[in-house]
Coordinates of N, CA and C and ligand atoms in Angstrom, one line a residue:
X3 N -7.7 -10.3 -11.5 CA -6.5 -9.9 -10.8 C -6.8 -9.8 -9.3
X4 N -8.0 -9.2 -9.0 CA -8.3 -9.0 -7.6 C -8.5 -10.4 -6.9
X5 N -7.8 -10.6 -5.8 CA -8.0 -11.9 -5.1 C -9.3 -11.9 -4.4
X6 N -9.8 -13.1 -4.0 CA -11.1 -13.2 -3.3 C -11.0 -12.5 -2.0
X7 N -9.8 -12.5 -1.3 CA -9.6 -11.7 -0.1 C -8.7 -10.6 -0.4
X8 N -9.2 -9.4 -0.6 CA -8.4 -8.3 -1.0 C -7.7 -7.5 0.1
X9 N -7.9 -8.0 1.4 CA -7.4 -7.2 2.5 C -5.9 -7.4 2.8
X10 N -5.3 -6.2 3.0 CA -3.9 -6.2 3.5 C -4.0 -5.4 4.8
X11 N -3.6 -6.1 5.9 CA -3.7 -5.5 7.2 C -2.4 -4.8 7.5
X12 N -2.5 -3.5 7.9 CA -1.3 -2.7 8.2 C -0.9 -2.9 9.6
X13 N 0.3 -3.5 9.8 CA 0.8 -3.8 11.1 C 1.6 -2.6 11.7
X14 N 0.8 -1.6 12.0 CA 1.5 -0.3 12.5 C 1.6 -0.4 14.0
X15 N 2.5 -1.3 14.5 CA 2.7 -1.5 15.9 C 4.2 -1.3 16.2
X16 N 4.6 -1.3 17.5 CA 6.0 -0.9 17.7 C 6.9 -2.0 18.0
X17 N 6.4 -3.2 17.9 CA 7.4 -4.4 18.1 C 7.0 -5.5 17.2
X18 N 8.0 -6.4 17.0 CA 7.7 -7.6 16.2 C 6.8 -8.5 17.0
X19 N 7.0 -8.6 18.3 CA 6.2 -9.5 19.1 C 4.7 -9.1 19.0
X20 N 4.4 -7.8 19.0 CA 3.1 -7.3 18.9 C 2.5 -7.6 17.5
X21 N 3.3 -7.4 16.5 CA 2.9 -7.7 15.2 C 2.5 -9.1 14.9
X22 N 3.4 -10.0 15.4 CA 3.2 -11.4 15.2 C 2.1 -12.0 16.0
X23 N 1.9 -11.4 17.2 CA 0.7 -11.8 18.0 C -0.6 -11.5 17.3
X24 N -0.6 -10.3 16.8 CA -1.8 -9.8 16.0 C -2.0 -10.7 14.8
X25 N -1.0 -11.0 14.1 CA -1.2 -11.9 12.9 C -1.7 -13.2 13.3
X26 N -1.1 -13.8 14.4 CA -1.6 -15.1 14.9 C -3.1 -15.0 15.3
X27 N -3.5 -13.9 15.9 CA -4.9 -13.8 16.4 C -5.8 -13.7 15.2
X28 N -5.3 -13.3 14.0 CA -6.2 -13.2 12.8 C -6.3 -14.6 12.1
X29 N -5.4 -15.5 12.5 CA -5.4 -16.8 11.9 C -5.4 -16.8 10.4
X30 N -6.2 -17.6 9.7 CA -6.1 -17.6 8.2 C -7.2 -16.7 7.6
X31 N -7.8 -15.8 8.4 CA -8.7 -14.9 7.8 C -7.9 -13.8 7.0
X32 N -6.7 -13.6 7.3 CA -5.8 -12.7 6.6 C -4.5 -13.4 6.3
X33 N -4.0 -13.1 5.1 CA -2.7 -13.7 4.8 C -1.8 -12.7 4.1
X34 N -2.1 -11.4 4.2 CA -1.4 -10.4 3.5 C -1.2 -9.2 4.5
X35 N 0.0 -8.9 4.8 CA 0.3 -7.8 5.8 C 1.2 -6.7 5.3
X36 N 0.9 -5.5 5.7 CA 1.8 -4.4 5.4 C 2.7 -4.1 6.5
X37 N 4.0 -4.1 6.2 CA 5.0 -3.6 7.2 C 5.5 -2.2 6.8
X38 N 5.2 -1.2 7.6 CA 5.6 0.1 7.3 C 6.8 0.6 8.1
X39 N 7.1 1.9 8.0 CA 8.3 2.4 8.6 C 8.5 2.1 10.1
X40 N 7.4 2.2 10.9 CA 7.5 2.1 12.3 C 8.0 0.7 12.7
X41 N 7.3 -0.3 12.2 CA 7.7 -1.7 12.5 C 9.1 -2.0 11.9
X42 N 9.3 -1.5 10.7 CA 10.6 -1.8 10.1 C 11.7 -1.1 10.9
X43 N 11.5 0.1 11.4 CA 12.5 0.8 12.2 C 12.8 0.0 13.5
X44 N 11.7 -0.7 14.0 CA 11.9 -1.5 15.3 C 12.6 -2.8 15.0
X45 N 12.2 -3.5 13.9 CA 12.7 -4.9 13.8 C 13.5 -5.2 12.5
X46 N 13.5 -4.2 11.6 CA 14.2 -4.5 10.3 C 13.5 -5.6 9.6
X47 N 14.3 -6.4 8.8 CA 13.7 -7.5 8.0 C 13.3 -8.7 8.8
X48 N 13.7 -8.8 10.1 CA 13.4 -10.1 10.8 C 11.9 -10.4 10.9
X49 N 11.1 -9.3 11.1 CA 9.7 -9.5 11.2 C 9.1 -9.9 9.9
X50 N 9.7 -9.3 8.8 CA 9.2 -9.6 7.5 C 9.5 -11.1 7.2
X51 N 10.7 -11.5 7.5 CA 11.1 -12.9 7.2 C 10.2 -13.9 8.0
X52 N 9.8 -13.5 9.2 CA 9.0 -14.4 10.0 C 7.5 -14.4 9.5
X53 N 7.0 -13.3 9.0 CA 5.7 -13.3 8.4 C 5.7 -14.2 7.2
X54 N 6.7 -14.0 6.4 CA 6.8 -14.8 5.2 C 7.0 -16.3 5.5
X55 N 7.8 -16.6 6.5 CA 8.0 -18.0 6.9 C 6.7 -18.7 7.4
X56 N 5.8 -17.8 7.9 CA 4.5 -18.4 8.4 C 3.5 -18.5 7.2
X57 N 3.9 -18.2 6.0 CA 3.1 -18.4 4.8 C 2.3 -17.2 4.4
X58 N 2.6 -16.0 4.9 CA 1.9 -14.8 4.6 C 2.6 -14.1 3.4
X59 N 1.9 -13.2 2.8 CA 2.4 -12.3 1.8 C 2.7 -11.0 2.5
X60 N 3.8 -10.3 2.1 CA 4.2 -9.1 2.8 C 4.3 -7.9 1.8
X61 N 3.7 -6.8 2.2 CA 3.8 -5.5 1.5 C 4.7 -4.7 2.3
X62 N 5.9 -4.4 1.8 CA 6.9 -3.6 2.5 C 6.7 -2.2 2.0
X63 N 6.2 -1.3 2.9 CA 5.9 0.0 2.6 C 7.0 1.0 3.0
X64 N 8.1 1.0 2.3 CA 9.2 1.8 2.6 C 9.3 3.1 1.8
X65 N 8.5 3.2 0.8 CA 8.5 4.4 -0.1 C 9.9 4.9 -0.4
X66 N 10.6 4.0 -1.1 CA 12.0 4.3 -1.4 C 12.1 5.6 -2.3
X67 N 13.1 6.4 -1.9 CA 13.4 7.6 -2.7 C 14.8 8.0 -2.4
X68 N 15.7 7.7 -3.4 CA 17.1 8.0 -3.3 C 17.8 8.0 -4.6
X69 N 19.1 8.1 -4.7 CA 19.8 8.1 -6.0 C 19.5 6.7 -6.6
X70 N 19.5 6.6 -8.0 CA 19.2 5.4 -8.6 C 20.0 4.1 -8.2
X71 N 21.3 4.3 -8.0 CA 22.1 3.1 -7.6 C 21.6 2.5 -6.3
X72 N 21.3 3.4 -5.3 CA 20.9 3.0 -4.0 C 19.5 2.3 -4.1
X73 N 18.6 2.9 -4.8 CA 17.3 2.3 -5.0 C 17.4 1.0 -5.6
X74 N 18.2 0.9 -6.7 CA 18.4 -0.4 -7.4 C 18.9 -1.5 -6.5
X75 N 19.9 -1.2 -5.7 CA 20.5 -2.2 -4.8 C 19.6 -2.6 -3.7
X76 N 19.0 -1.6 -3.1 CA 18.0 -1.9 -2.0 C 16.9 -2.7 -2.5
X77 N 16.4 -2.4 -3.6 CA 15.3 -3.2 -4.2 C 15.7 -4.6 -4.5
X78 N 16.9 -4.8 -5.0 CA 17.4 -6.2 -5.2 C 17.5 -7.0 -3.9
X79 N 17.9 -6.3 -2.8 CA 18.0 -7.0 -1.5 C 16.6 -7.4 -1.1
X80 N 15.6 -6.5 -1.2 CA 14.3 -6.8 -0.8 C 13.7 -7.9 -1.7
X81 N 13.9 -7.8 -3.0 CA 13.4 -8.8 -3.9 C 13.9 -10.2 -3.5
X82 N 15.1 -10.3 -3.0 CA 15.6 -11.7 -2.7 C 14.9 -12.3 -1.5
X83 N 14.1 -11.5 -0.8 CA 13.5 -12.1 0.5 C 12.2 -12.8 0.2
X84 N 11.5 -12.5 -0.9 CA 10.2 -13.0 -1.2 C 9.1 -12.1 -0.9
X85 N 9.4 -10.8 -0.5 CA 8.4 -9.8 -0.3 C 7.6 -9.7 -1.6
X86 N 6.2 -9.5 -1.5 CA 5.4 -9.4 -2.7 C 5.3 -8.0 -3.3
X87 N 5.0 -7.0 -2.4 CA 4.8 -5.6 -2.8 C 5.9 -4.7 -2.1
X88 N 6.4 -3.7 -2.9 CA 7.3 -2.7 -2.3 C 6.9 -1.4 -2.9
X89 N 6.8 -0.3 -2.1 CA 6.5 1.0 -2.6 C 7.8 1.8 -2.9
X90 N 7.7 2.6 -3.9 CA 8.7 3.6 -4.2 C 8.0 4.9 -4.6
X91 N 8.7 6.0 -4.5 CA 8.1 7.3 -4.9 C 8.0 7.3 -6.4
X92 N 7.0 8.1 -6.9 CA 6.7 8.0 -8.3 C 7.6 9.0 -9.2
X93 N 8.9 9.1 -9.0 CA 9.7 9.9 -9.9 C 10.4 8.9 -10.8
X94 N 10.5 9.3 -12.1 CA 10.9 8.4 -13.1 C 12.2 7.7 -12.8
X95 N 13.2 8.4 -12.4 CA 14.6 7.8 -12.1 C 14.5 6.8 -11.0
X96 N 13.7 7.1 -10.0 CA 13.5 6.1 -8.9 C 12.8 4.9 -9.3
X97 N 11.8 5.1 -10.1 CA 11.0 3.9 -10.5 C 11.8 3.0 -11.5
X98 N 12.5 3.6 -12.4 CA 13.3 2.8 -13.3 C 14.4 2.0 -12.6
X99 N 15.0 2.7 -11.6 CA 16.0 2.0 -10.8 C 15.4 0.8 -10.0
X100 N 14.2 1.0 -9.5 CA 13.6 -0.1 -8.8 C 13.3 -1.3 -9.7
X101 N 12.8 -0.9 -10.9 CA 12.5 -2.0 -11.9 C 13.7 -2.8 -12.2
X102 N 14.8 -2.1 -12.4 CA 16.1 -2.7 -12.7 C 16.5 -3.6 -11.5
X103 N 16.3 -3.1 -10.3 CA 16.8 -3.8 -9.1 C 16.0 -5.1 -8.9
X104 N 14.7 -5.1 -9.2 CA 13.9 -6.3 -8.9 C 14.2 -7.4 -9.9
X105 N 14.7 -7.0 -11.1 CA 15.1 -8.0 -12.1 C 14.0 -8.9 -12.5
X106 N 14.3 -10.2 -12.5 CA 13.3 -11.2 -12.9 C 12.5 -11.8 -11.7
X107 N 12.7 -11.2 -10.5 CA 12.1 -11.7 -9.3 C 10.5 -11.4 -9.4
X108 N 9.8 -12.1 -8.5 CA 8.3 -11.9 -8.5 C 7.9 -10.6 -7.8
X109 N 8.8 -9.9 -7.2 CA 8.5 -8.7 -6.5 C 7.7 -7.7 -7.4
X110 N 6.6 -7.2 -6.8 CA 5.8 -6.3 -7.6 C 6.0 -4.9 -7.0
X111 N 6.2 -3.9 -7.8 CA 6.5 -2.5 -7.4 C 5.3 -1.7 -7.5
X112 N 5.0 -0.9 -6.4 CA 3.9 0.1 -6.4 C 4.5 1.5 -6.3
X113 N 3.9 2.4 -7.1 CA 4.4 3.8 -7.0 C 3.4 4.6 -6.1
X114 N 4.0 5.5 -5.3 CA 3.3 6.5 -4.6 C 3.3 7.7 -5.5
X115 N 2.2 8.2 -5.9 CA 2.2 9.3 -6.9 C 2.4 10.6 -6.1
X116 N 1.4 11.0 -5.3 CA 1.5 12.2 -4.5 C 1.0 11.7 -3.1
X117 N 1.8 12.0 -2.0 CA 1.4 11.6 -0.7 C 0.0 12.2 -0.4
X118 N -0.9 11.4 0.1 CA -2.3 11.9 0.3 C -2.4 13.0 1.4
X119 N -1.3 13.2 2.1 CA -1.3 14.3 3.1 C -0.9 15.6 2.4
X120 N -0.5 15.6 1.1 CA -0.2 16.8 0.4 C -1.4 17.5 -0.2
X121 N -1.5 18.8 -0.1 CA -2.5 19.5 -0.9 C -1.8 20.4 -1.9
X122 N -2.6 21.2 -2.6 CA -2.1 22.0 -3.6 C -1.0 23.0 -3.1
X123 N -1.2 23.5 -1.9 CA -0.3 24.4 -1.3 C 1.1 23.7 -1.1
X124 N 1.1 22.5 -0.7 CA 2.3 21.7 -0.5 C 3.0 21.6 -1.9
X125 N 2.3 21.3 -2.9 CA 2.9 21.1 -4.2 C 3.5 22.4 -4.7
X126 N 2.8 23.5 -4.5 CA 3.3 24.9 -4.9 C 4.6 25.1 -4.2
X127 N 4.7 24.7 -2.9 CA 6.0 24.9 -2.2 C 7.1 24.2 -2.8
X128 N 6.8 23.0 -3.4 CA 7.8 22.2 -4.1 C 8.1 22.7 -5.5
X129 N 7.3 23.7 -5.9 CA 7.5 24.2 -7.2 C 6.7 23.6 -8.3
X130 N 5.7 22.8 -7.9 CA 4.8 22.2 -8.9 C 3.5 23.1 -9.0
X131 N 3.4 23.8 -10.2 CA 2.2 24.7 -10.2 C 1.0 24.0 -10.8
X132 N 0.6 22.8 -10.2 CA -0.5 22.1 -10.8 C -1.4 21.6 -9.7
X133 N -2.6 21.1 -10.1 CA -3.5 20.6 -9.1 C -3.0 19.2 -8.7
X134 N -3.3 18.7 -7.5 CA -2.8 17.4 -7.0 C -3.3 16.3 -8.0
X135 N -4.5 16.3 -8.4 CA -5.0 15.2 -9.2 C -4.3 15.2 -10.5
X136 N -3.9 16.3 -11.1 CA -3.2 16.3 -12.3 C -1.8 15.6 -12.2
X137 N -1.1 15.9 -11.0 CA 0.2 15.2 -10.8 C 0.0 13.7 -10.5
X138 N -1.1 13.4 -9.8 CA -1.4 12.0 -9.6 C -1.6 11.3 -11.0
X139 N -2.4 11.9 -11.8 CA -2.6 11.3 -13.2 C -1.3 11.1 -14.0
X140 N -0.5 12.2 -14.0 CA 0.7 12.1 -14.7 C 1.7 11.1 -14.2
X141 N 1.8 11.0 -12.9 CA 2.7 10.0 -12.3 C 2.2 8.6 -12.4
X142 N 0.9 8.4 -12.4 CA 0.4 7.1 -12.6 C 0.7 6.6 -14.0
X143 N 0.5 7.5 -14.9 CA 0.8 7.1 -16.3 C 2.3 6.8 -16.5
X144 N 3.2 7.7 -15.9 CA 4.6 7.5 -16.0 C 5.0 6.2 -15.4
X145 N 4.4 5.9 -14.2 CA 4.8 4.7 -13.5 C 4.6 3.5 -14.4
X146 N 3.5 3.4 -15.1 CA 3.3 2.2 -16.0 C 4.4 2.2 -17.1
X147 N 4.7 3.4 -17.6 CA 5.7 3.5 -18.7 C 7.0 3.0 -18.2
X148 N 7.3 3.2 -16.9 CA 8.6 2.8 -16.4 C 8.6 1.3 -16.0
X149 N 7.5 0.6 -16.1 CA 7.5 -0.8 -15.8 C 7.0 -1.1 -14.4
X150 N 6.4 -0.1 -13.7 CA 5.9 -0.3 -12.3 C 4.6 -1.1 -12.4
X151 N 4.3 -2.0 -11.5 CA 3.1 -2.8 -11.5 C 1.8 -2.2 -11.1
X152 N 2.0 -1.3 -10.1 CA 0.7 -0.7 -9.6 C 0.9 0.6 -8.9
X153 N -0.2 1.1 -8.3 CA -0.2 2.4 -7.7 C -0.9 2.3 -6.4
X154 N -0.3 3.1 -5.4 CA -1.0 3.2 -4.1 C -1.8 4.6 -4.2
X155 N -3.1 4.5 -4.0 CA -3.8 5.8 -4.1 C -5.0 5.8 -3.2
X156 N -5.6 7.0 -3.0 CA -6.8 7.1 -2.2 C -7.9 6.4 -3.0
X157 N -8.8 5.7 -2.4 CA -10.0 5.1 -3.1 C -10.8 6.2 -3.9
X158 N -10.7 7.4 -3.4 CA -11.5 8.5 -4.0 C -10.8 8.9 -5.4
X159 N -9.5 8.6 -5.5 CA -8.8 8.9 -6.7 C -8.7 7.7 -7.6
X160 N -9.2 6.6 -7.2 CA -8.9 5.3 -7.9 C -9.5 5.4 -9.3
X161 N -10.7 5.9 -9.6 CA -11.1 6.0 -11.0 C -10.2 6.7 -11.9
X162 N -9.7 7.9 -11.4 CA -8.7 8.7 -12.2 C -7.4 7.9 -12.5
X163 N -7.0 7.2 -11.4 CA -5.7 6.5 -11.5 C -5.9 5.3 -12.4
X164 N -7.1 4.6 -12.3 CA -7.3 3.5 -13.2 C -7.3 3.9 -14.7
X165 N -7.9 5.0 -15.0 CA -8.0 5.5 -16.3 C -6.6 5.8 -16.8
X166 N -5.7 6.4 -15.9 CA -4.3 6.7 -16.4 C -3.4 5.5 -16.4
X167 N -3.6 4.6 -15.5 CA -2.7 3.5 -15.4 C -3.1 2.2 -16.2
X168 N -4.3 2.2 -16.6 CA -4.8 1.1 -17.4 C -5.4 -0.1 -16.6
X169 N -6.0 -1.0 -17.3 CA -6.8 -2.1 -16.7 C -5.9 -3.1 -15.9
X170 N -4.6 -3.2 -16.4 CA -3.7 -4.2 -15.7 C -3.0 -3.8 -14.5
X171 N -3.1 -2.5 -14.2 CA -2.4 -1.9 -13.1 C -3.0 -2.5 -11.8
X172 N -2.2 -2.7 -10.8 CA -2.7 -3.1 -9.4 C -2.9 -1.9 -8.6
X173 N -4.2 -1.7 -8.2 CA -4.5 -0.5 -7.4 C -4.7 -0.9 -6.0
X174 N -3.9 -0.3 -5.1 CA -3.9 -0.6 -3.7 C -4.3 0.7 -3.0
X175 N -5.4 0.6 -2.2 CA -5.9 1.8 -1.5 C -5.9 1.7 0.0
X176 N -5.2 2.6 0.6 CA -5.4 2.8 2.1 C -6.5 3.9 2.2
X177 N -6.7 4.3 3.4 CA -7.8 5.3 3.6 C -9.2 4.7 3.4
X178 N -9.3 3.4 4.0 CA -10.5 2.7 3.9 C -11.1 2.4 5.3
X179 N -12.3 2.7 5.4 CA -13.0 2.5 6.7 C -14.4 2.1 6.5
X180 N -14.9 1.2 7.3 CA -16.4 1.0 7.3 C -17.1 2.1 7.9
X181 N -18.4 2.3 7.6 CA -19.1 3.4 8.2 C -19.1 3.3 9.7
X182 N -19.1 2.1 10.2 CA -19.2 1.9 11.6 C -17.9 2.3 12.4
X183 N -16.8 2.4 11.6 CA -15.5 2.7 12.3 C -15.2 4.2 12.2
X184 N -14.4 4.7 13.2 CA -14.0 6.1 13.2 C -13.0 6.4 12.0
X185 N -12.9 7.6 11.6 CA -12.0 8.0 10.5 C -10.6 8.1 10.9
X186 N -10.3 8.1 12.3 CA -8.9 8.3 12.7 C -8.4 9.6 12.2
X187 N -7.1 9.7 11.7 CA -6.6 10.9 11.2 C -6.7 11.0 9.7
X188 N -7.4 10.0 9.1 CA -7.6 10.0 7.6 C -8.7 11.0 7.3
X189 N -8.5 11.9 6.4 CA -9.5 12.8 6.0 C -10.4 12.4 4.9
X190 N -9.7 11.7 3.9 CA -10.5 11.3 2.7 C -10.6 9.8 2.8
X191 N -11.7 9.3 3.2 CA -11.9 7.8 3.3 C -13.1 7.3 2.5
X192 N -13.0 6.1 2.2 CA -14.2 5.4 1.5 C -14.4 4.1 2.3
X193 N -15.6 3.5 2.1 CA -15.8 2.2 2.8 C -15.2 1.1 1.9
X194 N -15.0 -0.1 2.5 CA -14.4 -1.2 1.7 C -15.2 -1.4 0.4
X195 N -16.5 -1.4 0.5 CA -17.3 -1.7 -0.7 C -17.1 -0.5 -1.7
X196 N -17.0 0.7 -1.3 CA -16.8 1.8 -2.2 C -15.5 1.7 -2.9
X197 N -14.5 1.3 -2.1 CA -13.1 1.2 -2.7 C -13.1 0.2 -3.8
X198 N -13.7 -1.0 -3.5 CA -13.7 -2.1 -4.5 C -14.5 -1.6 -5.8
X199 N -15.6 -0.9 -5.5 CA -16.4 -0.4 -6.6 C -15.6 0.6 -7.5
X200 N -14.7 1.4 -6.8 CA -14.0 2.4 -7.5 C -12.8 1.8 -8.3
X201 N -12.6 0.5 -8.1 CA -11.6 -0.2 -8.9 C -10.3 -0.7 -8.1
X202 N -10.4 -0.6 -6.8 CA -9.2 -1.1 -6.0 C -9.1 -2.6 -6.1
X203 N -7.9 -3.1 -6.2 CA -7.6 -4.5 -6.2 C -7.3 -5.0 -4.8
X204 N -6.7 -4.1 -4.0 CA -6.3 -4.5 -2.6 C -6.7 -3.3 -1.7
X205 N -7.1 -3.6 -0.5 CA -7.4 -2.5 0.5 C -6.5 -2.7 1.6
X206 N -5.8 -1.6 2.0 CA -5.0 -1.6 3.2 C -5.8 -1.0 4.3
X207 N -6.0 -1.8 5.4 CA -6.7 -1.4 6.5 C -5.9 -1.6 7.8
X208 N -5.8 -0.6 8.6 CA -5.0 -0.7 9.8 C -5.8 -0.7 11.0
X209 N -6.0 0.5 11.6 CA -6.6 0.6 12.9 C -8.0 0.0 13.1
X210 N -8.8 0.1 12.0 CA -10.1 -0.5 12.1 C -10.0 -2.0 12.6
X211 N -9.0 -2.6 12.2 CA -8.8 -4.0 12.6 C -7.8 -4.1 13.8
X212 N -6.7 -3.5 13.7 CA -5.7 -3.7 14.7 C -6.1 -3.2 16.1
X213 N -7.0 -2.2 16.1 CA -7.4 -1.6 17.4 C -8.8 -2.1 17.8
X214 N -9.4 -3.0 17.0 CA -10.7 -3.5 17.3 C -10.6 -4.4 18.6
X215 N -11.7 -4.5 19.3 CA -11.8 -5.3 20.5 C -11.5 -6.8 20.1
X216 N -12.1 -7.1 18.9 CA -11.9 -8.5 18.4 C -11.5 -8.4 16.9
X217 N -10.2 -8.3 16.7 CA -9.7 -8.1 15.3 C -10.2 -9.1 14.3
X218 N -10.3 -10.4 14.7 CA -10.7 -11.4 13.7 C -12.2 -11.2 13.3
X219 N -13.0 -10.9 14.3 CA -14.4 -10.6 14.0 C -14.6 -9.4 13.1
X220 N -13.7 -8.4 13.3 CA -13.7 -7.2 12.5 C -13.4 -7.5 11.0
X221 N -12.4 -8.4 10.9 CA -12.0 -8.8 9.5 C -13.2 -9.5 8.8
X222 N -13.8 -10.4 9.6 CA -15.0 -11.2 9.0 C -16.1 -10.2 8.6
X223 N -16.3 -9.2 9.4 CA -17.3 -8.2 9.1 C -17.0 -7.5 7.8
X224 N -15.7 -7.1 7.7 CA -15.3 -6.3 6.5 C -15.4 -7.2 5.2
X225 N -15.0 -8.5 5.4 CA -15.1 -9.4 4.2 C -16.6 -9.6 3.8
X226 N -17.5 -9.6 4.8 CA -18.9 -9.8 4.5 C -19.4 -8.5 3.7
X227 N -18.9 -7.4 4.2 CA -19.3 -6.1 3.5 C -18.8 -6.1 2.1
X228 N -17.6 -6.6 1.8 CA -17.1 -6.6 0.5 C -17.9 -7.7 -0.4
X229 N -18.1 -8.8 0.2 CA -18.8 -9.9 -0.5 C -20.2 -9.4 -0.9
X230 N -20.9 -8.7 0.0 CA -22.3 -8.2 -0.3 C -22.2 -7.2 -1.4
X231 N -21.1 -6.4 -1.5 CA -21.0 -5.3 -2.5 C -20.7 -6.0 -3.9
X232 N -20.1 -7.1 -3.9 CA -19.7 -7.8 -5.1 C -20.9 -8.5 -5.8
X233 N -21.9 -8.8 -5.0 CA -23.0 -9.6 -5.5 C -24.1 -8.7 -6.2
Ligands
LIG20 O1 -5.0 2.7 10.4 P1 -5.3 3.1 8.9 O2 -6.3 2.1 8.3 O3 -5.6 4.5 8.7 O4 -3.9 2.7 8.2 C1 -3.6 3.1 7.0 C2 -2.2 2.6 6.6 O5 -2.0 3.0 5.2 C3 -1.1 3.2 7.4 O6 -0.1 2.2 7.5 C4 -0.6 4.3 6.6 O7 0.8 4.6 6.8 C5 -0.9 3.8 5.2 N1 -1.1 4.9 4.1 C6 -2.1 5.8 4.2 N2 -2.2 6.7 3.2 C7 -1.4 6.7 2.2 C8 -0.4 5.7 2.1 C9 -0.2 4.8 3.1 O8 -2.8 5.8 5.1 N3 -1.6 7.5 1.2

């Protein structure tokens, strides 16, 4: 299931022009991009359509969370564009609505179990009297029961998520950094090789590549690191 190039580059930039220039500079070393809220807020679906038209795959990271009818209809619209991955929050009603909305399309749905910025104190404030990892495990299991294809999770939680979600689940991990790169604002990070070893199928990497002096060379270096870990 894991493709030979497991990298998804997060285009966290403020304009479509910047995003497309970055994608062009990476050439065919990357063909999978994540469009998140910032770029979506700036450009809507136009940048997504352009990335797809250039032969890329797109992960639309909108983390949908709304009433079922709205989630279903929004998912159906997104499914019709050819986007490959879409995130939704891991509550059962939301996940079921998204599964209904994507119908027979090839869109694959990923659940966000617990935002990685949440700690136990945040969960307690929401009224969940449990440890973060227990809620991650429960929601990963429920996601699969609802027909969701995969889970977005920290590479450090990937073994627990894999055990809960099963061997067929697609595990996508942000929070990945080479030892040579700064951690940025991510607190819990793993290297690309560690994330793959922990069971990730795809790695989302943003600033290590997008803010590198030479983004294409940085991608090549990361792919070498992954290849070395696989042998
Ligand atoms: O720049 P960096 O590699 O930290 O970017 C990580 C990307 O993954 C960002 O787009 C961020 O929004 C996203 N993300 C994350 N942690 C999550 C879910 C998504 O960092 N739990």
